[in-house]
């Protein structure tokens, strides 16, 4: 039997797949004190934990790791989830497996960071370790701006949610036709009334993380690998911006997805051994791909129009598909072996 924590975008789709395929499942609440007892009789647990849920951030990785130690199969497992929503952790992982990562720099000492800022070239891309959909990402155009960020990083730090930046981003997307006026109004409200997560999350401080800026990219390519299958989208950068993540401007034409990058995504995941992983690629002037970030989670509605998927023999299979079913089936197969 598979236990499912009934929250997140994936859970309803997991439940539907289990019911359609006669896979026994049980709904559980991972925040209950007796969650371990609830799992009696279950061989696996699935939990789509989210970076914007403060309770998920506190509890999910701890509970999933404890259960995995006890021999219970979990999704996401350690290889899949330990680096989720942590760009600094991803830097170390991608460097360790010799992935083609955008050159990245992290400092835990203010003086070392200032010395580097005085000698490096600009622009650079500043990021907090957490945040998705281009949140907490900004372009640093000068040494003076970088120095200011360093002083803030090792001083009062940064809120994990910037209401003003969120409103500006939402307004840009509204002008591009990707968001509604209602979305903009709600975002404006967040300038004055932060979310529960923003109220509770501690400030990010005592480190600073930056990446080289790879110029002349009007898009990125996101490739999601689940087992021996992969699907992909091309995300366009918004006008007067440099970020494709979260833009909502998506192209599904598979002819614009280089097959070499699909192959690279499969090769990288053979080293990472993730149950589900999204790779975000940008490209230099010679077309060489660089991994910007990775994540196990994604927003389902952005991928529903995909035209098909690739298998690891690089054959394309046109038509609709169910990646959430793949997640369930792969986990189910592992517990009946």
Short mmCIF file of C-alpha atoms in Angstrom, two decimals, residues 161 163-192:
data_model
loop_
_atom_site.label_atom_id
_atom_site.label_comp_id
_atom_site.label_asym_id
_atom_site.label_seq_id
_atom_site.Cartn_x
_atom_site.Cartn_y
_atom_site.Cartn_z
CA UNK A 161 9.70 37.26 0.21
CA UNK A 163 6.49 42.05 -1.82
CA UNK A 164 7.52 44.98 -3.99
CA UNK A 165 9.58 42.78 -6.33
CA UNK A 166 6.72 40.29 -6.49
CA UNK A 167 4.31 43.05 -7.51
CA UNK A 168 6.70 44.38 -10.18
CA UNK A 169 7.16 40.89 -11.63
CA UNK A 170 3.42 40.24 -11.67
CA UNK A 171 2.82 43.57 -13.42
CA UNK A 172 5.40 42.70 -16.09
CA UNK A 173 3.64 39.41 -16.71
CA UNK A 174 0.29 41.19 -16.89
CA UNK A 175 1.66 43.52 -19.58
CA UNK A 176 2.94 40.45 -21.44
CA UNK A 177 -0.54 38.92 -21.32
CA UNK A 178 0.40 36.08 -18.97
CA UNK A 179 -1.44 37.28 -15.86
CA UNK A 180 -4.82 38.84 -15.14
CA UNK A 181 -5.62 42.17 -13.54
CA UNK A 182 -6.87 40.21 -10.53
CA UNK A 183 -3.42 38.63 -10.18
CA UNK A 184 -1.87 42.11 -10.20
CA UNK A 185 -4.27 43.39 -7.55
CA UNK A 186 -3.55 40.40 -5.32
CA UNK A 187 0.19 40.93 -5.79
CA UNK A 188 -0.21 44.57 -4.82
CA UNK A 189 -1.88 43.43 -1.63
CA UNK A 190 1.20 41.34 -0.81
CA UNK A 191 3.23 44.55 -0.61
CA UNK A 192 1.31 45.37 2.57
#
